[in-house]
XYZ file of C-alpha atoms in Angstrom:
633
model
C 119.887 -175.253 67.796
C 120.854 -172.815 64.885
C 121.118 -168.946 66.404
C 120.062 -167.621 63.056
C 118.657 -168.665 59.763
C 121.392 -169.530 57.361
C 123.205 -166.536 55.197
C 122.394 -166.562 51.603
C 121.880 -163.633 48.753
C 118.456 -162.774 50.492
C 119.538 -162.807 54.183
C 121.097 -159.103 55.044
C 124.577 -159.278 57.739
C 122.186 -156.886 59.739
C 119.853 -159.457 59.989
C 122.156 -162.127 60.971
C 123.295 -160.166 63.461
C 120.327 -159.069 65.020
C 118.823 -162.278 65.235
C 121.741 -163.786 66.955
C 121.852 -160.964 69.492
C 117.993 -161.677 70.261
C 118.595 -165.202 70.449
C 121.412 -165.322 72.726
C 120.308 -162.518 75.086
C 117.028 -164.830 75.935
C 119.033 -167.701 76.563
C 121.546 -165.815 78.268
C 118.429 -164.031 80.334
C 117.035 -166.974 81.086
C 120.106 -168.669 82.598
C 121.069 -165.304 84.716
C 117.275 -165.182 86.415
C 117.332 -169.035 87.484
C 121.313 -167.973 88.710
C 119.731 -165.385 90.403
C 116.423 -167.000 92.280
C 119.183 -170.221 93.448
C 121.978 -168.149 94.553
C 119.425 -165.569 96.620
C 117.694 -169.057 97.661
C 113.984 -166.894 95.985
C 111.054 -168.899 96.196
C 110.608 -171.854 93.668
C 114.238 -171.599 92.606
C 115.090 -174.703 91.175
C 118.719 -176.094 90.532
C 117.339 -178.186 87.443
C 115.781 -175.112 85.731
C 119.705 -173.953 86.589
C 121.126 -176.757 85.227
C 118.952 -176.594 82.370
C 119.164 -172.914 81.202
C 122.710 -173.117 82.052
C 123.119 -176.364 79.434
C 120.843 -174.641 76.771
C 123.240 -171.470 77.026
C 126.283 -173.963 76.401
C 124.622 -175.331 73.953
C 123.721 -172.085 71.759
C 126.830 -170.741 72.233
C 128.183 -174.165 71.301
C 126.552 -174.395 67.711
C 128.908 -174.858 65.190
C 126.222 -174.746 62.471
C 126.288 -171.166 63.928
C 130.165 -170.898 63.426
C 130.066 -171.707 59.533
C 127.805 -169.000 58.985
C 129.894 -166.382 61.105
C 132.732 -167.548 58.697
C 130.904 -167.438 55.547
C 129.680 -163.965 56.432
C 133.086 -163.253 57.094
C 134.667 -164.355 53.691
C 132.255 -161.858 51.762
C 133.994 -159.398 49.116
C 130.955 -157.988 47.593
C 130.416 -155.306 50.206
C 127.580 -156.016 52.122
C 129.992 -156.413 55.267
C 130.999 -153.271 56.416
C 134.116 -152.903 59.337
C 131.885 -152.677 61.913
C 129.684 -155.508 61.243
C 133.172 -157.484 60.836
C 134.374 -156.324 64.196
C 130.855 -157.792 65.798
C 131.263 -160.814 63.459
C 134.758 -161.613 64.613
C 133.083 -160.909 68.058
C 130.985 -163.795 67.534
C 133.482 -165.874 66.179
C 135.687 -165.587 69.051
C 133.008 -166.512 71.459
C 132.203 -168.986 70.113
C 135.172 -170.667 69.740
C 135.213 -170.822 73.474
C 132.666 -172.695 73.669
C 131.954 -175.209 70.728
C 132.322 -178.787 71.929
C 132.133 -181.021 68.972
C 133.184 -184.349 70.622
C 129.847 -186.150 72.174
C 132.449 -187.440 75.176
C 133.201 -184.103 75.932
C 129.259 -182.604 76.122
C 128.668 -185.668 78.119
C 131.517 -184.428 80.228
C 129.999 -180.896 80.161
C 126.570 -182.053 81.252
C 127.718 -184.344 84.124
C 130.420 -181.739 85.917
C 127.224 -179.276 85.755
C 124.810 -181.523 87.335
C 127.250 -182.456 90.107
C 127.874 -179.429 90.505
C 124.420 -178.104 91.281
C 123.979 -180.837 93.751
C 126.782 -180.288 96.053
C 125.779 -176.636 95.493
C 122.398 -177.641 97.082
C 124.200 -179.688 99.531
C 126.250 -176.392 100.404
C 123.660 -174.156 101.197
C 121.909 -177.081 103.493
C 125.134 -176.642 105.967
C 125.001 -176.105 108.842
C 127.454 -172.666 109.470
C 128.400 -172.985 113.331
C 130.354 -171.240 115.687
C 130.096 -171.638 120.149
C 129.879 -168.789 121.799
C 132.142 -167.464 124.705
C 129.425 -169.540 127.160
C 130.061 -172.623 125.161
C 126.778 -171.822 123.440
C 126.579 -173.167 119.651
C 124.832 -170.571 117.251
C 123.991 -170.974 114.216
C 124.960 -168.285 112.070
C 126.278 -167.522 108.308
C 129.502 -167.168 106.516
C 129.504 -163.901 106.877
C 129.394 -163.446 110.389
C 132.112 -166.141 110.772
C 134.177 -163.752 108.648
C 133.169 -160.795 110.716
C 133.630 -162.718 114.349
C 137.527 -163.587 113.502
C 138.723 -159.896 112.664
C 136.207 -158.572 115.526
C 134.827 -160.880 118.341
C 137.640 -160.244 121.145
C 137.031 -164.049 122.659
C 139.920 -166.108 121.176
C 137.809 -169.173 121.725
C 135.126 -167.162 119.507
C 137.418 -166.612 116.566
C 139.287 -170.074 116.649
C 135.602 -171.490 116.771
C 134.758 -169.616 113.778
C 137.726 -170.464 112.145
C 137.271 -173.850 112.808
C 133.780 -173.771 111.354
C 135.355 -172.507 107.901
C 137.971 -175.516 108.244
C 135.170 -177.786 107.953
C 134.088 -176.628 104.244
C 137.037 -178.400 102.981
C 135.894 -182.088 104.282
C 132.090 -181.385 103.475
C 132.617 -180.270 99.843
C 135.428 -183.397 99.548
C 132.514 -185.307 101.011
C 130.279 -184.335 98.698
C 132.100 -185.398 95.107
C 134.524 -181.727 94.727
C 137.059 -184.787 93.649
C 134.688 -186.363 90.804
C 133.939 -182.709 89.422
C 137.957 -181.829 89.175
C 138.154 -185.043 87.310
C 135.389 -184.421 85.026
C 136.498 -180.826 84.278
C 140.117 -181.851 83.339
C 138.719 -184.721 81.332
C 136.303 -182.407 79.542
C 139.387 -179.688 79.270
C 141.607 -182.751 77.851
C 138.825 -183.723 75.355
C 138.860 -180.264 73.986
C 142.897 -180.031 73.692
C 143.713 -178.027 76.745
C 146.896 -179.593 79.173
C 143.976 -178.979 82.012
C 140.651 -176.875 82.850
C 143.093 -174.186 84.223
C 144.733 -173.883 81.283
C 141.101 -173.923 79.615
C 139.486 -171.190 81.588
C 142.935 -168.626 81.403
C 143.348 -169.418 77.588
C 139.803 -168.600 76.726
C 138.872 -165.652 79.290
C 142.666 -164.186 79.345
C 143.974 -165.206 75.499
C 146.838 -166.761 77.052
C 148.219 -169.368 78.103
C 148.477 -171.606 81.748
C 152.441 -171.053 81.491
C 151.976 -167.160 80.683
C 149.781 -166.658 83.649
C 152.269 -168.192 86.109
C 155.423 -166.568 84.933
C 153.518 -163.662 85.729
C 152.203 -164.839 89.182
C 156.251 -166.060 89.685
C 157.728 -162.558 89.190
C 155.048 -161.251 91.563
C 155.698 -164.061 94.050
C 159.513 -163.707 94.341
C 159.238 -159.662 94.592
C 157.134 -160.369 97.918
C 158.278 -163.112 99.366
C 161.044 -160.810 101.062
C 158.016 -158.776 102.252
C 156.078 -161.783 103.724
C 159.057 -162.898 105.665
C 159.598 -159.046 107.122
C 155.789 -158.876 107.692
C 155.595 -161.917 109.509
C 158.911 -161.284 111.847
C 157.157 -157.695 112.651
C 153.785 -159.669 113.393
C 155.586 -161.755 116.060
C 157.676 -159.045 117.632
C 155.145 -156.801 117.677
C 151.691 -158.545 118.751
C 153.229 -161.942 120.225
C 153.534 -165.832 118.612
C 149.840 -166.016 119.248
C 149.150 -163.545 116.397
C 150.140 -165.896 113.835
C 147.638 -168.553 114.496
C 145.584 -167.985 111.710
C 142.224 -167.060 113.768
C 144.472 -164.548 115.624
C 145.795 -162.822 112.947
C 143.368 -160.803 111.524
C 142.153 -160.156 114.701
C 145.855 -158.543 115.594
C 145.486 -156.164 112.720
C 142.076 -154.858 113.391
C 140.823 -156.298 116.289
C 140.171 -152.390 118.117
C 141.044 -150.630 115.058
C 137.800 -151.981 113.522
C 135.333 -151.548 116.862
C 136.393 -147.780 116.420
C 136.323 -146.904 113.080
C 132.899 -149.120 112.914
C 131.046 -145.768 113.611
C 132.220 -144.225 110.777
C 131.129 -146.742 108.046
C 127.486 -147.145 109.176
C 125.849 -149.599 106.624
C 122.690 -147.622 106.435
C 124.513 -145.052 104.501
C 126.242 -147.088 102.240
C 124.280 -147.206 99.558
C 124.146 -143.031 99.610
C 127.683 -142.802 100.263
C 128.370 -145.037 97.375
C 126.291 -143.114 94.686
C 127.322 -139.714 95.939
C 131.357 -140.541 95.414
C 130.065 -142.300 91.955
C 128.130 -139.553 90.978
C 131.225 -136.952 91.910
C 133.563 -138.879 89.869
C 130.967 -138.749 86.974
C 130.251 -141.882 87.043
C 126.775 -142.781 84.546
C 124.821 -145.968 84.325
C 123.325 -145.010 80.711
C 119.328 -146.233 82.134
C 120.381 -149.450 83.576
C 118.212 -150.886 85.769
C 119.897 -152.578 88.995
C 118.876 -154.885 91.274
C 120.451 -154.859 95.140
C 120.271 -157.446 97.885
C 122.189 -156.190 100.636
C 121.866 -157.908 103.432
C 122.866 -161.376 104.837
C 120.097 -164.021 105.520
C 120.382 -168.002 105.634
C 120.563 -169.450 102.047
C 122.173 -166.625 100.194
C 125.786 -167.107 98.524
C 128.267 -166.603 100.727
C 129.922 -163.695 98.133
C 129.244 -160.554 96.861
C 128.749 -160.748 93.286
C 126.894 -158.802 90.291
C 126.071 -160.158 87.027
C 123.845 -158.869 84.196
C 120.619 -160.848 83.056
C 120.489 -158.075 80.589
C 123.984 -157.671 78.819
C 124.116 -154.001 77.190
C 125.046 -153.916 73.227
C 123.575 -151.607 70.330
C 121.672 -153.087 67.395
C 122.178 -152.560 63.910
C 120.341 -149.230 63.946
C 122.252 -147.653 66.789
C 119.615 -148.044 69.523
C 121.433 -149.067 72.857
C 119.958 -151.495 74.835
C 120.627 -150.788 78.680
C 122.136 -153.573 81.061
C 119.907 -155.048 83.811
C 121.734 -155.762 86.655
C 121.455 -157.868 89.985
C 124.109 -157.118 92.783
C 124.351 -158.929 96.034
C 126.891 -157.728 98.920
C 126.562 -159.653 102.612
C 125.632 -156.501 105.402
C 124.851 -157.348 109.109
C 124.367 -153.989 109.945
C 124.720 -154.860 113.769
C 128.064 -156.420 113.457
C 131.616 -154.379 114.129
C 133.187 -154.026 111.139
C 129.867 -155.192 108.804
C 129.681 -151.928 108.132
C 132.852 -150.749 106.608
C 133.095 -154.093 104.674
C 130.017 -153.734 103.204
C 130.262 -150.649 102.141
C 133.949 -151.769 100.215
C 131.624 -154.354 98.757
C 128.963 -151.838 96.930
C 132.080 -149.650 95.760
C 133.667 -153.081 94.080
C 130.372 -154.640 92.465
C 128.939 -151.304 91.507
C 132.261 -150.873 89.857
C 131.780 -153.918 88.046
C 127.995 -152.407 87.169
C 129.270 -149.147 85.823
C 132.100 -151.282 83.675
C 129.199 -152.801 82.182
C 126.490 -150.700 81.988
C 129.244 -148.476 79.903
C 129.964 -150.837 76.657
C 128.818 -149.682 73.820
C 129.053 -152.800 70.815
C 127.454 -154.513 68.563
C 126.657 -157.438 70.230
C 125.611 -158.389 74.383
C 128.644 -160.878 73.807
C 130.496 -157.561 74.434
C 129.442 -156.999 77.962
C 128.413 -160.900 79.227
C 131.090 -161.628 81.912
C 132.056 -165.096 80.914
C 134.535 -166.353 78.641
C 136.165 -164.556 76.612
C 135.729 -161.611 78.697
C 138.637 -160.782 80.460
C 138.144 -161.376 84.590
C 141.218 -159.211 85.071
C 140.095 -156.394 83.294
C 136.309 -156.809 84.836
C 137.958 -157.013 88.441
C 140.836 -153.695 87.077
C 137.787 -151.426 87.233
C 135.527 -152.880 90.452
C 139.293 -153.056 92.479
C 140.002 -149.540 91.438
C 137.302 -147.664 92.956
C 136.840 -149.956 96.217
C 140.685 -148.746 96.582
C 138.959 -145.465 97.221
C 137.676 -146.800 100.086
C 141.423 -146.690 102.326
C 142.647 -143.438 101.054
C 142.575 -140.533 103.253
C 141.382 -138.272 101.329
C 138.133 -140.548 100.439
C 137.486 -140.863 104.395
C 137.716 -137.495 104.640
C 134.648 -136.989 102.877
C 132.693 -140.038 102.899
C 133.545 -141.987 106.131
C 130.887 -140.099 108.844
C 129.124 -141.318 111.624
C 125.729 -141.681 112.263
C 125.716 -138.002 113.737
C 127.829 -136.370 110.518
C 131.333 -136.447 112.142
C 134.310 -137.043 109.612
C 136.132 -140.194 111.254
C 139.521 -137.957 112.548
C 143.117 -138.306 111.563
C 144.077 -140.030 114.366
C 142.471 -143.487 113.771
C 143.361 -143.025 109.949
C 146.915 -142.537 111.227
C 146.810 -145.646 113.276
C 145.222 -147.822 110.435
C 148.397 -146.991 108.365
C 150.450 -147.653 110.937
C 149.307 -151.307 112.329
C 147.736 -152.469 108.848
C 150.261 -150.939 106.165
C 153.449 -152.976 107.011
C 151.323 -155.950 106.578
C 149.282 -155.023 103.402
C 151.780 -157.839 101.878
C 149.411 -160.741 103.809
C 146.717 -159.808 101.616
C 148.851 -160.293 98.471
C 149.788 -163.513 99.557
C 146.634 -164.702 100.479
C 145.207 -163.579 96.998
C 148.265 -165.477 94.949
C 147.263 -168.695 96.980
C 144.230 -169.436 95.339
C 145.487 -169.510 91.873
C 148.525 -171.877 92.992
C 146.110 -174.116 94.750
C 143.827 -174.501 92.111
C 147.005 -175.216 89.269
C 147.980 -177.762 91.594
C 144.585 -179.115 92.277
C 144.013 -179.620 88.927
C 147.548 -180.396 87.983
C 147.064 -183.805 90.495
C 146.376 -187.286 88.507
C 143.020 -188.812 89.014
C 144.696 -191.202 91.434
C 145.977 -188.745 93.760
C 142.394 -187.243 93.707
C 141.386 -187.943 97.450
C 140.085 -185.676 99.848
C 143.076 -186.159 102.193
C 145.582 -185.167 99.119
C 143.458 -182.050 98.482
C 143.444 -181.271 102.059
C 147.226 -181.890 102.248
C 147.937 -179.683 99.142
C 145.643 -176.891 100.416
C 147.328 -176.484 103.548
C 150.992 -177.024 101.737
C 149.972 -174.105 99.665
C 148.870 -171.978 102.589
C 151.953 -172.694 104.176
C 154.551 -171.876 101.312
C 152.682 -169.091 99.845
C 151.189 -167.007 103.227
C 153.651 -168.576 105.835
C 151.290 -170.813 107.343
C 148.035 -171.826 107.962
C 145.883 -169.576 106.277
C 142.683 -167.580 108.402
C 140.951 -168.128 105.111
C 141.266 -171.597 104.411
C 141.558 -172.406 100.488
C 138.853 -175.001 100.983
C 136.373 -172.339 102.206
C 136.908 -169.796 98.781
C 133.767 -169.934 97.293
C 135.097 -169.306 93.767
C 137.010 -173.033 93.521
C 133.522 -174.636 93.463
C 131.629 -173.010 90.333
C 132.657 -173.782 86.544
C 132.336 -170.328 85.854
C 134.277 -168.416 88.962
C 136.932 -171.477 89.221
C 140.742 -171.266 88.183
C 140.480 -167.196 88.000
C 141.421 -165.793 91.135
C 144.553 -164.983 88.651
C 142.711 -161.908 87.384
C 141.683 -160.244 90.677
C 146.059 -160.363 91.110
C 146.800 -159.000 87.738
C 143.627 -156.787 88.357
C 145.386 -155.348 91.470
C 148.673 -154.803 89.383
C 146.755 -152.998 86.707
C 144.598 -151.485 89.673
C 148.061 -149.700 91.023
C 149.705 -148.906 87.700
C 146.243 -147.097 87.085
C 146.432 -145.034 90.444
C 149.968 -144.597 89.495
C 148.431 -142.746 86.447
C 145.857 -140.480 87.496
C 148.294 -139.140 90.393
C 150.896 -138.418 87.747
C 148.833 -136.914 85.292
C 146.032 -133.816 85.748
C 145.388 -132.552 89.156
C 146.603 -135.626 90.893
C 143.248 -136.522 92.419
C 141.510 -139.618 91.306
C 138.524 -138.664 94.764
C 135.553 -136.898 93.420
C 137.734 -135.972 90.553
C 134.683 -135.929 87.389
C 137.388 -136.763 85.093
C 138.409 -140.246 86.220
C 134.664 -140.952 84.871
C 135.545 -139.621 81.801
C 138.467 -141.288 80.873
C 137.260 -144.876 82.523
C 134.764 -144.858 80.237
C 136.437 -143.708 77.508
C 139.588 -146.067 77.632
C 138.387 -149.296 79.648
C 134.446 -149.452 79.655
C 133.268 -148.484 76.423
C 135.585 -151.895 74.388
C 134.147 -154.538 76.714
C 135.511 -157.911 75.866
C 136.646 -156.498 71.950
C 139.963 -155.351 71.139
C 142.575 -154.500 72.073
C 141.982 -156.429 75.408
C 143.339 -156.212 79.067
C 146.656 -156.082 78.492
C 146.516 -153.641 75.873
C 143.917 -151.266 77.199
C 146.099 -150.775 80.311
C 148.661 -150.077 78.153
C 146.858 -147.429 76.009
C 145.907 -145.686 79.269
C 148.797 -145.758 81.169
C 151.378 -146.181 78.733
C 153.224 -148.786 79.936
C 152.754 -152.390 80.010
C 151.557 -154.439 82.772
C 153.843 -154.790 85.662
C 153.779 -155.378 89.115
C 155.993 -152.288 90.059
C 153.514 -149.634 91.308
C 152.110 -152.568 93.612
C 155.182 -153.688 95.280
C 156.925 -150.168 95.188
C 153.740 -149.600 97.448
C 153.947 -152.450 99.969
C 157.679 -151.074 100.497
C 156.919 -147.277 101.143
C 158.055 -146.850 104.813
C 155.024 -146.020 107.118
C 156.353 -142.491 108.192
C 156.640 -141.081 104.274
C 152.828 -142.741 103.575
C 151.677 -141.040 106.586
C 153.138 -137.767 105.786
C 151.396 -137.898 102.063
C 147.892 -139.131 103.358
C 147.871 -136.587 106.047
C 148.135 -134.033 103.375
C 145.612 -135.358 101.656
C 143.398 -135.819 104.482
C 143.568 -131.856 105.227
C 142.940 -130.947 101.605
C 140.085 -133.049 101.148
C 138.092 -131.428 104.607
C 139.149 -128.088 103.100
C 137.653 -128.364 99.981
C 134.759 -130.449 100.941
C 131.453 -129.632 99.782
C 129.196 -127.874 102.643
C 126.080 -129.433 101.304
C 125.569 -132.981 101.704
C 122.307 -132.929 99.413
C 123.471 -132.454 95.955
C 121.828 -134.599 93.616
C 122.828 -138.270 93.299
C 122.889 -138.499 89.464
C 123.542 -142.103 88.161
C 121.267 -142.449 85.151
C 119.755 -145.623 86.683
C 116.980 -147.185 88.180
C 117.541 -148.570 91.569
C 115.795 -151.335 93.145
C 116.355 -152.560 96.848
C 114.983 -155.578 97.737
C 115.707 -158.427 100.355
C 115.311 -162.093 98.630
C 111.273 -161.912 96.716
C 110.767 -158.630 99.260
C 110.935 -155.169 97.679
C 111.947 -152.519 100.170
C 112.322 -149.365 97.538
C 112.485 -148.364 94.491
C 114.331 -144.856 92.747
C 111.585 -144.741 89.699
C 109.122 -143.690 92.563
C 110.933 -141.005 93.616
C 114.701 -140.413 93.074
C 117.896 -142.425 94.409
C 118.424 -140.702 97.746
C 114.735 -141.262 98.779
C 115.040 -144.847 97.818
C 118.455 -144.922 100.206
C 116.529 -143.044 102.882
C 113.758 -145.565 102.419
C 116.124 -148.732 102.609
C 117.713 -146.753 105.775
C 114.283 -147.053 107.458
C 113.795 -150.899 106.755
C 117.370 -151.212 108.331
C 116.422 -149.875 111.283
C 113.184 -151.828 111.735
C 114.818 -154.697 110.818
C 118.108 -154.328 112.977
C 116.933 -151.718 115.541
C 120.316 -151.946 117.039
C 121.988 -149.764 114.152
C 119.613 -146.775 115.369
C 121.266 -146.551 118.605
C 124.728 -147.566 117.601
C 127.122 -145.340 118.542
C-alpha cells in the first residue's frame, strides 16, 4: 500500500510529508500496542494481531511505489523543496531502503521467520521457569528471580539449580525450530544481498559493515583478554576453585555485599529516586506520556525494555508531537538485591525515554528505534546515566534506606574493592553475545542442529569469558527476536562511547556529571535532539567529545589499581554529603505524564496529582502487595 498520494504539480512536499508521517505513525502505533499487550501477556493479546501489524509495518515501510516518489521529490529544482524538507526526505529515503524487499522469495522469507517466530515466542512464555529449593522443594518461579537467586541465595545447591534452570532455555528454544528461523533469516538476508542477517541488521541500524563491527569488537577483545586472565587468577586465589563454576561466581562477587547494601536501594523508592536525579540533571520529557510496569509476574518478558507506540517528530508547521512511551523493568521488591537492580533498570530505560522523548525532526522515522536507528547510540545515552548508579558520589545522595540513612563509605569501599578488579567479567560476558550470534549465523544450514548450536555456545563462553558462562548465551533473550537479534554489538560500542563521554564531562566544566543541570543541557543538545539523522553515532560522539570512538577510557578504567579508585571516590563521596540538598521534597519536574500500572491494572497516575504523589501512591500498592518490603530492614 502507497504511504501517500503520488507527487505531481498540485501535490505540495508538505503534504507528502505529512501524510506519510500520519500513515506510518498508525501503522507503527498499531504494531507497538499489540508488542505491548503480548510481551506484558494483557488480556486478549494475540500473537496473530502481532504478526499481523508487525507484517503490515514491513510492508509500508517496504513500498517502493513509496520510494519513487521520495526520489522524484528529491530531484526537484523549481524550489518547492526547501533544505529541511530534503533532510526529512532523505530521512525517508534512507529508511526505507532498509526495508524494501522487492523479491517475492524474500517477503515469503520475511513472513515465515515472523510467524515462527511468534510461535516459539508463545511456546516461551508457556515454560515452565524452575528452580528446587534448599529442602529439595521445586518452585516455580520467573526469570528474574533465577537471576536474583544465583548472585544472592547463599545455598550452592539453590544457585546451581537456578543456573541449571537457565541451561535448559538453550534445548527448549532448539526444540522449538530457533534452527529453522536462523535459516530463514540468512536466506531472507542472502535474498536481499547481505553475506548474512548479521551483516543485515549492523549494515542497516549501524551504516557499516559485518567486518567493521568486528575489527572493532577485535581491538576491544585483545586489550582485555590480559585482564580476563588476571581477573580470573585473582578469582581463584582469592575466593577458591569453586568460585569459577559459573553459578558460584556471581555469587563470590556479591553474595554479602548485595544482602547489605539491599537496604539502601529499596525498590519502593525507585521510581522517586529516579526522577529526582533526572530532574537535578535537568533532564525534560517535553509532555510525553509514559507508561511503567514495574514489577515481575508470570508471562511478562523476561527484559527490561521501553519502546515508543508514539514516536515524537514535528510536522510541517512546527507543532511537536510528544512520544508515548511504555517501559517495563522486572522488581521483586522482596528479593536481596531486586532492589538495587531494579532501580539500575529505571535509570537505563528512562534514559532511553528521555533520548527519545528529546528529538526534534521532521518525521517519527527520527525517533522509532528500529533500523536505521543506531542501537549503539540509543544504548550511549540509557548506559550513561545507569553508570550513575555505582559512583560514589551518586550513592551519596540517592542510595538511602527505608529510614533516610545514606548507605556509608564503608560498604561503598568494599564494593570497589571485591567487584572492581573483576569489572573485566562483565566486558567479556557482553562481547560474547555478538561473537555467538556471528558464528551462529555464520554456520551452513547443515551444521544447523541443536547440538552444534549448543556446542558453539558453550565454545564461545569458554574462549571469550574463560569458561562456562553464569549467563548462558542460550538464555539472552535478545538472540530470539528479529528486531533485538545480532545487536548486542551496540550496547559494547555503547559502553565505549558511554566512558569516552564520562571521560568528557570530568574533563570539562566543574567535573561533575551527578545532579550537575548541565549534563541535561548538553545531552540534549548534542545526542538527543538528531535522533537517527545525521551525522550519526560515530560522529555525534565525536562532535561532543572530540575524539573518535575508542575503547581507551574503558580499558584505561578496568586497569586503575583499586587503592587510586578508592582514594578518588572517597573524595567524591564526602563532597557529595557536603553539598547535599537538606530538603528531600523539591519538586520532581519531568514535563511528563506518568502512569503506573501492573499488566491491564492501573495503580497511579501523575495527571491526578503530580509525580511524587503518583510514586508515593505506587509505594503503597508495593507494600500491600509485598508486605514484606514494609518491614524490611
Amino acid at each position: 500500500m502507497a504511504s501517500s498520494s503520488p507527487p505531481s504539480s498540485q501535490t505540495t512536499t508538505a503534504e507528502f510529508i505529512e501524510n506519510f508521517n500520519r500513515d506510518y505513525l498508525q501503522r507503527h502505533k498499531s504494531y507497538e500496542d499489540n508488542f505491548w499487550e503480548t510481551k506484558m501477556d494483557l488480556k486478549g493479546n494475540s500473537v496473530e494481531n502481532l504478526n499481523t501489524s508487525f507484517n503490515a509495518l514491513e510492508t509500508f515501510l517496504g513500498d517502493q511505489n513509496t520510494l519513487e516518489k521520495v526520489r522524484e521529490l528529491l530531484k526537484r529544482t523549481d524550489g518547492s523543496v526547501s533544505e529541511e524538507q530534503k533532510i526529512v526526505l532523505n530521512q525517508i529515503e534512507k529508511t526505507l531502503k532498509c526495508y524494501i524487499v522487492e523479491s517475492d522469495d524474500a517477503k515469503a522469507l520475511r513472513e515465515s521467520m515472523m510467524k515462527k517466530e511468534g510461535t516459539l515466542q508463545k511456546s516461551r512464555n508457556n515454560l515452565k521457569t524452575q528452580y528446587t529449593d534448599k529442602d529439595g522443594k521445586v518452585v516455580d518461579t520467573t526469570p528474574t528471580v533465577i537471576r536474583t537467586k544465583m548472585r544472592s541465595d547463599p545455598e550452592e545447591s539453590v544457585r546451581k539449580s537456578c543456573w541449571e534452570m537457565l541451561r535448559k532455555n538453550g534445548p527448549f528454544l532448539l526444540d522449538n525450530g530457533f534452527c529453522d528461523i536462523i535459516k530463514e533469516r540468512n536466506r531472507f538476508a542472502r535474498e536481499l544481498g547481505f553475506e548474512d542477517f548479521y551483516d543485515l541488521k549492523v549494515t542497516n541500524a549501524e551504516g557499516f559493515s559485518k567486518k567493521k563491527c568486528f575489527e572493532m569488537l577485535d581491538g576491544l577483545e585483545q586489550a582485555t583478554k590480559p585482564l580476563l586472565d588476571k581477573a580470573l587468577e585473582m578469582l581463584k586465589k582469592e575466593k577458591g576453585e569453586d568460585a569459577t563454576k559459573p553459578w558460584n561466581t556471581g555469587f563470590a562477587l556479591s553474595g554479602e555485599l548485595t544482602k547489605l547494601t539491599d537496604p539502601y536501594y529499596p525498590f519502593e523508592y525507585a521510581p522517586e529516586v529516579w526522577g529526582r536525579s533526572f530532574s537535578k540533571m535537568n533532564i525534560k520529557y517535553k509532555g510525553a506520556t509514559m507508561r511503567l510496569d514495574l514489577c515481575d509476574r508470570k508471562g511478562k518478558y523476561p527484559n527490561g525494555f521501553c519502546h515508543w507506540p508514539t514516536a515524537p517528530y514535528k510536522t510541517q508547521d512546527g507543532t511537536f508531537i510528544p512520544s508515548e512511551t511504555n517501559f517495563t523493568s522486572l522488581a521483586t521488591p522482596d528479593e536481596i538485591g531486586s532492589g538495587n537492580t531494579a532501580l539500575t533498570t529505571l535509570m537505563h530505560e528512562g534514559g532511553h525515554a528521555a533520548h527519545f522523548s528529546n528529538i526534534v525532526q521532521g518525521s517519527p522515522l527520527f525517533s522509532q528505534e528500529r533500523a536505521p536507528f543506531s542501537v549503539a547510540l540509543a544504548e550511549t545515552q540509557s548506559m550513561f546515566l545507569d553508570a550513575l548508579c555505582e559512583d560514589a558520589s551518586w550513592q551519596a545522595r540517592y542510595a538511602k534506606n527505608r529510614k533516610g540513612e545514606t548507605i556509608p563509605w564503608e560498604l561503598i569501599e568494599r564494593s570497589i574493592k571485591e567487584r572492581h578488579p573483576y569489572k573485566v567479567f562483565q566486558l567479556r560476558g557482553m562481547i560474547a553475545v555478538p561473537y555467538f550470534e556471528k558464528a551462529l549465523y555464520e554456520m551452513d544450514e547443515k551444521d544447523l542442529t541443536p547440538e552444534n548450536v549448543l556446542k558453539v555456545a558453550d565454545e564461545v563462553e569458554m574462549k571469550i569469558q574463560g569458561g562456562l558462562a553464569g549467563r548462558p548465551l542460550m538464555s539472552v533473550p535478545h538472540i530470539l527476536a528479529d528486531e533485538s537479534s545480532c545487536y548486542y554489538h551496540g550496547y559494547v560500542f555503547a559502553e565505549m562511547a558511554v566512558h569516552q563521554t564520562r571521560e568528557y564531562f570530568f574533563k570539562t566544566g566543574d567535573g561533575t556529571i551527578v545532579d550537575n543541570p548541565r549534563v541535561g543541557k548538553e545531552l540534549i543538545e548534542n545526542y538527543w535532539v538528531h535522533g537517527s539523522g545525521n551525522p550519526g553515532f560515530l560522529g555525534l560522539v565525536n562532535n561532543l567529545t572530540g575524539s573518535p570512538l575508542k575503547h581507551d577510557a574503558w580499558v584505561k578504567e578496568l586497569g586503575v589499581e583499586v587503592e587510586d579508585m578508592l582514594k578518588e571516590e572517597k573524595a567524591e563521596y564526602e563532597k557529595a554529603l557536603a553539598s547535599a540538598s537538606s530538603s528531600s521534597k523539591d519538586e520532581i519536574d519531568l514535563e511528563m505524564r506518568a502512569i503506573f500500572v501492573h499488566g491491564d491494572d492501573v495503580i497511579s497516575d501523575s495527571n491526578d496529582s503530580n509525580f511524587t504523589d503518583a510514586c508515593e501512591k505506587f509505594r503503597g500498592w508495593i507494600y500491600q502487595e509485598w508486605p514484606k518490603t514494609k518491614t524490611m530492614a
